[in-house]
PDB file of C-alpha atoms in Angstrom:
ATOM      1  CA  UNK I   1     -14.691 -16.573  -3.437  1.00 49.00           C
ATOM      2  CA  UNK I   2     -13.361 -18.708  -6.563  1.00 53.00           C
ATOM      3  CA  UNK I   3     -10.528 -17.724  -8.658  1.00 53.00           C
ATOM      4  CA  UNK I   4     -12.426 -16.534 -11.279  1.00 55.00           C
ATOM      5  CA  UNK I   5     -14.101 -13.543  -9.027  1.00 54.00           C
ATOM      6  CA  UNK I   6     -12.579 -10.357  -9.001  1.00 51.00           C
ATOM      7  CA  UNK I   7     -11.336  -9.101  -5.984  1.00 62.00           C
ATOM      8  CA  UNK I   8     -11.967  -5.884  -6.319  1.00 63.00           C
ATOM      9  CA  UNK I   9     -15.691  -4.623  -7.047  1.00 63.00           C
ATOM     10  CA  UNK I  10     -16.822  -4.481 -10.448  1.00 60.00           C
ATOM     11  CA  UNK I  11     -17.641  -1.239 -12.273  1.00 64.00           C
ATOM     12  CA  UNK I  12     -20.879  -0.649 -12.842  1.00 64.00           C
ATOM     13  CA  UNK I  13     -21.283  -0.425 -16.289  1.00 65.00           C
ATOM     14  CA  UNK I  14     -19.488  -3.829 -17.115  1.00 64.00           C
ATOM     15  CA  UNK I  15     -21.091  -6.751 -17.877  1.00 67.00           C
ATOM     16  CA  UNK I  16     -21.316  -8.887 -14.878  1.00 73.00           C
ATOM     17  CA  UNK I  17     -20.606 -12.418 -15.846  1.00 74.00           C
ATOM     18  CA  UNK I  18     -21.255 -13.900 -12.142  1.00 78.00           C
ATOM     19  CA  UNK I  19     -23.572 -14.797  -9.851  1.00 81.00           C
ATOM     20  CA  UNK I  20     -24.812 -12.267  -7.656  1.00 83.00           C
ATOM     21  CA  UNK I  21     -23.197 -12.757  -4.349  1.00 82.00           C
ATOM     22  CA  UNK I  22     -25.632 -13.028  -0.957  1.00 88.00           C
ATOM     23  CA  UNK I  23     -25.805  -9.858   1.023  1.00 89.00           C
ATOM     24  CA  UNK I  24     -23.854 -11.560   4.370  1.00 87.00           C
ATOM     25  CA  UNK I  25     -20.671 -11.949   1.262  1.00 85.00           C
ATOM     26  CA  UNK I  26     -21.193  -8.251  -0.176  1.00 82.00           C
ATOM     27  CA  UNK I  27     -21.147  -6.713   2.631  1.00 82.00           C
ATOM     28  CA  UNK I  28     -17.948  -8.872   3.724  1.00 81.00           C
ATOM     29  CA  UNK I  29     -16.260  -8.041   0.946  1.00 79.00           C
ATOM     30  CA  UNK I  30     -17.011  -4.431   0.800  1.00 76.00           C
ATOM     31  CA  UNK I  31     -15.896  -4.461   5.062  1.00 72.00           C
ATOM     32  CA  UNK I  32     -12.470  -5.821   3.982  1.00 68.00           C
ATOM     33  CA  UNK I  33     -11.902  -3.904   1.123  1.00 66.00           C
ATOM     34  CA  UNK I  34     -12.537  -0.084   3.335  1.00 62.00           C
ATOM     35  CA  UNK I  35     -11.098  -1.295   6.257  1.00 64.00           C
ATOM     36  CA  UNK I  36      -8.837   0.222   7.649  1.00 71.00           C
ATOM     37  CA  UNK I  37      -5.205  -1.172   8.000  1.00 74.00           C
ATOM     38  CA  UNK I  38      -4.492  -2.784  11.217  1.00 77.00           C
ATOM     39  CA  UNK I  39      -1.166  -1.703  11.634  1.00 85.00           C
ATOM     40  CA  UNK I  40       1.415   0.551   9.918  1.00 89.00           C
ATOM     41  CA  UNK I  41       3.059  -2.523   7.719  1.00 89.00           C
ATOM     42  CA  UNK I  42      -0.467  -3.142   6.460  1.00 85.00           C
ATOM     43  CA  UNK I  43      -1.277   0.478   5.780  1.00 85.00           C
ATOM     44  CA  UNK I  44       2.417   0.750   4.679  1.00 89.00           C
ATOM     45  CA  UNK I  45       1.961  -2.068   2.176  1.00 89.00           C
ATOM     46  CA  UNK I  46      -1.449  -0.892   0.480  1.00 86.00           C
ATOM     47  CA  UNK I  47      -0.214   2.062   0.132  1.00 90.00           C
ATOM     48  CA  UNK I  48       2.748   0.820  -1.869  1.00 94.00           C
ATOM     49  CA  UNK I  49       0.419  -1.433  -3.896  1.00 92.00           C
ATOM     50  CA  UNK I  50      -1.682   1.547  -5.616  1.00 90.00           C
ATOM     51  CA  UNK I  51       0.917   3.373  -6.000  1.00 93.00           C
ATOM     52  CA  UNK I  52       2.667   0.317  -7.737  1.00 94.00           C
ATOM     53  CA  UNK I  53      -0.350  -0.067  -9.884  1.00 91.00           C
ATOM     54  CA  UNK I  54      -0.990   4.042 -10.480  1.00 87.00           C
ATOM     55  CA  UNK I  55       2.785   4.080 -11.456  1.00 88.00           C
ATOM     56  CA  UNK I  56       1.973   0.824 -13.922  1.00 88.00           C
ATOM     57  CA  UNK I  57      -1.283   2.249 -15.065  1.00 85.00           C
ATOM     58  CA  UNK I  58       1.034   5.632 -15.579  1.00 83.00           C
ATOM     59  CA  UNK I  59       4.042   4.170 -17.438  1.00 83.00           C
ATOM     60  CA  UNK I  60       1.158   2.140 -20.033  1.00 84.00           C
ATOM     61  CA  UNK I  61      -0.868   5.860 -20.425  1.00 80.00           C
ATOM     62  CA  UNK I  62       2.483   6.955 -21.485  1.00 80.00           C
ATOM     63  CA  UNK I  63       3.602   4.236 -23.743  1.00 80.00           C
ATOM     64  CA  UNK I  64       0.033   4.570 -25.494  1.00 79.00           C
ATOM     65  CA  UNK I  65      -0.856   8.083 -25.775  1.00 74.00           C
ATOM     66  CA  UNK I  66      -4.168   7.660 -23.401  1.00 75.00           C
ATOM     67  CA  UNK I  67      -4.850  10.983 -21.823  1.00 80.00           C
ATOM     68  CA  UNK I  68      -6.997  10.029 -19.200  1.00 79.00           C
ATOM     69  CA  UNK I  69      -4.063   8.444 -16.749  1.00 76.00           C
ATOM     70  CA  UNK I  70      -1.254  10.893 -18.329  1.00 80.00           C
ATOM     71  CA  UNK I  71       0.619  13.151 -16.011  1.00 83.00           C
ATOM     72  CA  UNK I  72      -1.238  16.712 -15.101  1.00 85.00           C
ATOM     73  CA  UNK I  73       1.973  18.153 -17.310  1.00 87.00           C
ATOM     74  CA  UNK I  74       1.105  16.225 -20.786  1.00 88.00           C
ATOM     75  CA  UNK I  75      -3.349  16.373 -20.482  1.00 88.00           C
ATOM     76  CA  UNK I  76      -5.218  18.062 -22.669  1.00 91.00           C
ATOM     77  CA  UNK I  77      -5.557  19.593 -26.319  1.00 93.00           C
ATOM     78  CA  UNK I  78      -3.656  22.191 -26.549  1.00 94.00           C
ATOM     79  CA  UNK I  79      -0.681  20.092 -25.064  1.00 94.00           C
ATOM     80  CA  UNK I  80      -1.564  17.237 -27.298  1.00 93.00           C
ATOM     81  CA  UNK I  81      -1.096  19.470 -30.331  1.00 95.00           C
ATOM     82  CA  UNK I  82       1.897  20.751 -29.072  1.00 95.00           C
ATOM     83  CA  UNK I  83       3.451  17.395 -28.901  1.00 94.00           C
ATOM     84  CA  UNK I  84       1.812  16.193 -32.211  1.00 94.00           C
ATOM     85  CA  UNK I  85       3.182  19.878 -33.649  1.00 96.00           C
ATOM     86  CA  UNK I  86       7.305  18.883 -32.401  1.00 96.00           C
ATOM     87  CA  UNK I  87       6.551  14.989 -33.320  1.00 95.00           C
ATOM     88  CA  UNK I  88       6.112  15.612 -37.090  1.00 95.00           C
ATOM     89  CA  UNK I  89       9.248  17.837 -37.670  1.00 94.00           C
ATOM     90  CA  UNK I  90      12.921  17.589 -37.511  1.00 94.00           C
ATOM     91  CA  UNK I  91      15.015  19.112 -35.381  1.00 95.00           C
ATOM     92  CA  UNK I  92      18.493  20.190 -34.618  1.00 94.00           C
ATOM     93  CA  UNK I  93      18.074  20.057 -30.459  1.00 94.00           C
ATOM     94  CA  UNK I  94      16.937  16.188 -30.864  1.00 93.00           C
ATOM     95  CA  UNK I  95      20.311  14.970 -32.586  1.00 94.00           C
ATOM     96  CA  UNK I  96      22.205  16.820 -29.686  1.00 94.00           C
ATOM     97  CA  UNK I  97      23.708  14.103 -27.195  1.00 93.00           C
ATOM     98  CA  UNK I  98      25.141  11.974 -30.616  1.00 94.00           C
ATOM     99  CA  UNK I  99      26.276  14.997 -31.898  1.00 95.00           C
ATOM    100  CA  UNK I 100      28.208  15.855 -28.766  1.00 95.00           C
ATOM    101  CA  UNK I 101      29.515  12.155 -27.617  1.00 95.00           C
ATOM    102  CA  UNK I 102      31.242  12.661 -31.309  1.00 95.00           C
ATOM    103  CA  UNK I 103      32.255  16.320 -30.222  1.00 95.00           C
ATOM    104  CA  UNK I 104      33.574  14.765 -27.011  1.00 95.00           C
ATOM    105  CA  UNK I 105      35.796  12.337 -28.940  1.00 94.00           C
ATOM    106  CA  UNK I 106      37.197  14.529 -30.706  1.00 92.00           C
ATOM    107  CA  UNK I 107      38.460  16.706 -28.284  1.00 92.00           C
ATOM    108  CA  UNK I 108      40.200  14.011 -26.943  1.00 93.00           C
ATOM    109  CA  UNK I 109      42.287  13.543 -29.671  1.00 92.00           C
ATOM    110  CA  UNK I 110      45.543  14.801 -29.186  1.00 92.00           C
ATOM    111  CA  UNK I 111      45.834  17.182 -32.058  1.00 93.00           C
ATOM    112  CA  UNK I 112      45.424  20.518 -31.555  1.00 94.00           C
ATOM    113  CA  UNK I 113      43.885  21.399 -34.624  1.00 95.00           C
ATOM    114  CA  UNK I 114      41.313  18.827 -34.011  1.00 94.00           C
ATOM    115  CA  UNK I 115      40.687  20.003 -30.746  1.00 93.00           C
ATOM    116  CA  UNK I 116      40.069  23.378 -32.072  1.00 94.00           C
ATOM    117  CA  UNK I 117      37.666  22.180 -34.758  1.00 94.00           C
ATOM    118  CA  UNK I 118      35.840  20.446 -31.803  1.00 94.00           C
ATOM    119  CA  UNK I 119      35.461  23.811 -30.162  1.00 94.00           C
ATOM    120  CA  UNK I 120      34.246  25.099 -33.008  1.00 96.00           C
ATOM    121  CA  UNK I 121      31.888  22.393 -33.824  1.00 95.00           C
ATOM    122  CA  UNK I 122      30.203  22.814 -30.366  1.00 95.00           C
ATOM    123  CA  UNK I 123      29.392  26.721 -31.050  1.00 96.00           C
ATOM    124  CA  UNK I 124      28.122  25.595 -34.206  1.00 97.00           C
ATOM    125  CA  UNK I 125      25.704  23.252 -32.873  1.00 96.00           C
ATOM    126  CA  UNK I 126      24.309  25.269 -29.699  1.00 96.00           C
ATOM    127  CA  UNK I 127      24.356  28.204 -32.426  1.00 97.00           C
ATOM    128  CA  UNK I 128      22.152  25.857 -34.191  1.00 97.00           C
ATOM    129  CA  UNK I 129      20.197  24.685 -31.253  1.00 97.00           C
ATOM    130  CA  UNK I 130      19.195  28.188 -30.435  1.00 97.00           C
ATOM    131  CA  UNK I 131      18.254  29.214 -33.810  1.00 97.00           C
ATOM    132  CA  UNK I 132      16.355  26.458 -34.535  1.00 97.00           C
ATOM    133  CA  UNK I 133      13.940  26.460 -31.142  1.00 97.00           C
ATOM    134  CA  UNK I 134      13.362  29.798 -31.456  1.00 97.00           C
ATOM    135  CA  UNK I 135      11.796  29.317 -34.953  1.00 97.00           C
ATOM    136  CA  UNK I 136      10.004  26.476 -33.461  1.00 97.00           C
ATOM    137  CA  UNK I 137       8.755  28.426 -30.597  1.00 97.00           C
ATOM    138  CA  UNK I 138       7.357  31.127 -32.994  1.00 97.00           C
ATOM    139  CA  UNK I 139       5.740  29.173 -35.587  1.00 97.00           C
ATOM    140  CA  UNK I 140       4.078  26.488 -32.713  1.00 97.00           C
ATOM    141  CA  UNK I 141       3.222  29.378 -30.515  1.00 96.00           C
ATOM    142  CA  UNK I 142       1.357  31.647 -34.025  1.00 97.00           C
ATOM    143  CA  UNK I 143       0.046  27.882 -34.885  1.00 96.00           C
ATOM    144  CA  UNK I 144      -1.446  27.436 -31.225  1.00 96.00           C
ATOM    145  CA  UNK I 145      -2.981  31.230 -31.277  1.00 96.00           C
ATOM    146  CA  UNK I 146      -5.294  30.041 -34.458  1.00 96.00           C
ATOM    147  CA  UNK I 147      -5.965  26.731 -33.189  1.00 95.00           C
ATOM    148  CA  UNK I 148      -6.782  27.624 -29.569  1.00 95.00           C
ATOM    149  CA  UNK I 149      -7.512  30.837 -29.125  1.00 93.00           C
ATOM    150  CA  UNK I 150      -9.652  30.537 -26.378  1.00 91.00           C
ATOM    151  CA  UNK I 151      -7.963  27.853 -24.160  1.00 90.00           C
ATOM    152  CA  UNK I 152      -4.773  28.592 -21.869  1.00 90.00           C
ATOM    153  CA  UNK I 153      -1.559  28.263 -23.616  1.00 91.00           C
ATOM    154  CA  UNK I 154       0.517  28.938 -20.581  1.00 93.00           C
ATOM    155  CA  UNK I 155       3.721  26.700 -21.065  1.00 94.00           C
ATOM    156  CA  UNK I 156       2.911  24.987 -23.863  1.00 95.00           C
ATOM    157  CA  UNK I 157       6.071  26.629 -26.208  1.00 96.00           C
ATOM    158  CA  UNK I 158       8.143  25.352 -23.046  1.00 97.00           C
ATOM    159  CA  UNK I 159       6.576  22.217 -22.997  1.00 96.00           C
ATOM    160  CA  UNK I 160       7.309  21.655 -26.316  1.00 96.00           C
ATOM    161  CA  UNK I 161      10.971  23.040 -26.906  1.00 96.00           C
ATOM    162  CA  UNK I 162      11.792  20.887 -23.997  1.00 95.00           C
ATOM    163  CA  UNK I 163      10.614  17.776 -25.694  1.00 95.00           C
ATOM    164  CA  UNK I 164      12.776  18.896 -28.872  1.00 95.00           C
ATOM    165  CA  UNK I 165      15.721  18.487 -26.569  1.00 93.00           C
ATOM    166  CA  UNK I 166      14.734  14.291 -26.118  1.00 93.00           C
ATOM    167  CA  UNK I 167      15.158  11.838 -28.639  1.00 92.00           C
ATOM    168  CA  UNK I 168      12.491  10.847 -30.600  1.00 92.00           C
ATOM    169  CA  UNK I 169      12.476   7.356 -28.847  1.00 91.00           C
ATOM    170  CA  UNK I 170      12.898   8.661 -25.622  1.00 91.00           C
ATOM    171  CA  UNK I 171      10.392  10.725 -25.797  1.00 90.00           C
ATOM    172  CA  UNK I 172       7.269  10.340 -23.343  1.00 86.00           C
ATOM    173  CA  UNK I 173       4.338  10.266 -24.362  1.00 89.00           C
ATOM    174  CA  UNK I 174       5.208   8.272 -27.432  1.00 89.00           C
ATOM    175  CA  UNK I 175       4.737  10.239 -30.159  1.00 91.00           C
ATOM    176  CA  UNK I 176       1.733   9.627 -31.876  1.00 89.00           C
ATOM    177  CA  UNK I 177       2.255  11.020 -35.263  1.00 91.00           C
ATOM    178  CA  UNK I 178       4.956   9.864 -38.335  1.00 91.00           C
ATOM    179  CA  UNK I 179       7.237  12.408 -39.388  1.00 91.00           C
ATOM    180  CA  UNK I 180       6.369  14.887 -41.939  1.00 86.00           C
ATOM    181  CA  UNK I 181       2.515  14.510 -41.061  1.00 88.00           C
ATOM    182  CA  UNK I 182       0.349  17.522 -40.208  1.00 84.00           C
ATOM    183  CA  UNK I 183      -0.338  17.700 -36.439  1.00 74.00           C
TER     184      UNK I 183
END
């Protein structure tokens, strides 16, 4: 085997771009790849390896929006729409850990008028917080009754208020629409 081979079998639909190998090298190969480990290091180490490259193969599906390797929590439509549906807007829960490092800070100041506007300020925000996802939650969950009314919805209004709470760079799956589009 040069460098140039792949180790690991080919699919089948891909062009081949080698030689075929002799049956006495196939059937080699294809005895090393199933075999079983010979010892719990070996099986110990494989089993680190795909789940190394799942993880990697993971982490990219995430980073790119491709649904076939993305967690069982973030596949299919009506969870894709829900995530397109919280990409496009604004909202007050995303803005929340700035909002309160500056809330912290000022309740460290040693006036206690400031302190008290700090108080203040945090009602106002979770005030805001709350009023804000549940007008999201009603508008995505009326917008996912049109669009899928025949598919399970179970979780998706979660799914999605949850992902209000991250910042939009932090978010995973990257969002995959610009702000202000329609979802």
């Amino acid at each position: 085997m040069t460098a140039a081979e792949p180790e690991q079998p080919r699919d089948p639909q891909a062009p081949k771009g080698r030689p075929t190998p002799k049956r006495s090298e196939a059937q080699a190969q294809r005895r090393t790849l199933a075999a079983a480990p010979k010892n719990r290091k070996e099986a110990a180490r494989r089993a680190r390896e795909e789940r190394r490259t799942a993880m990697a193969r993971q982490r990219q599906a995430l980073a790119g929006g491709d649904e076939r390797y993305l967690p069982a929590r973030d596949r299919g439509p009506v969870r894709r729409f829900a995530r397109d549906y919280v990409d496009a807007k604004w909202s007050v829960a995303e803005f929340f850990l700035p909002i309160a490092v500056v809330i912290l800070v000022l309740s460290m100041v040693p006036s206690l008028q400031v302190r008290n506007i700090s108080l203040v300020l945090w009602l106002g925000v979770i005030v805001m917080i709350v009023l804000d996802s549940v007008s999201t939650g009603v508008r995505l969950s009326k917008a996912l009754r049109e669009r899928f009314p025949d598919e399970s919805r179970k979780g998706a209004v979660r799914y999605a208020l949850m992902r209000t709470l991250q910042m939009r760079r932090m978010r995973l799956p990257k969002p995959q629409v610009a702000r202000g589009a329609q979802p």
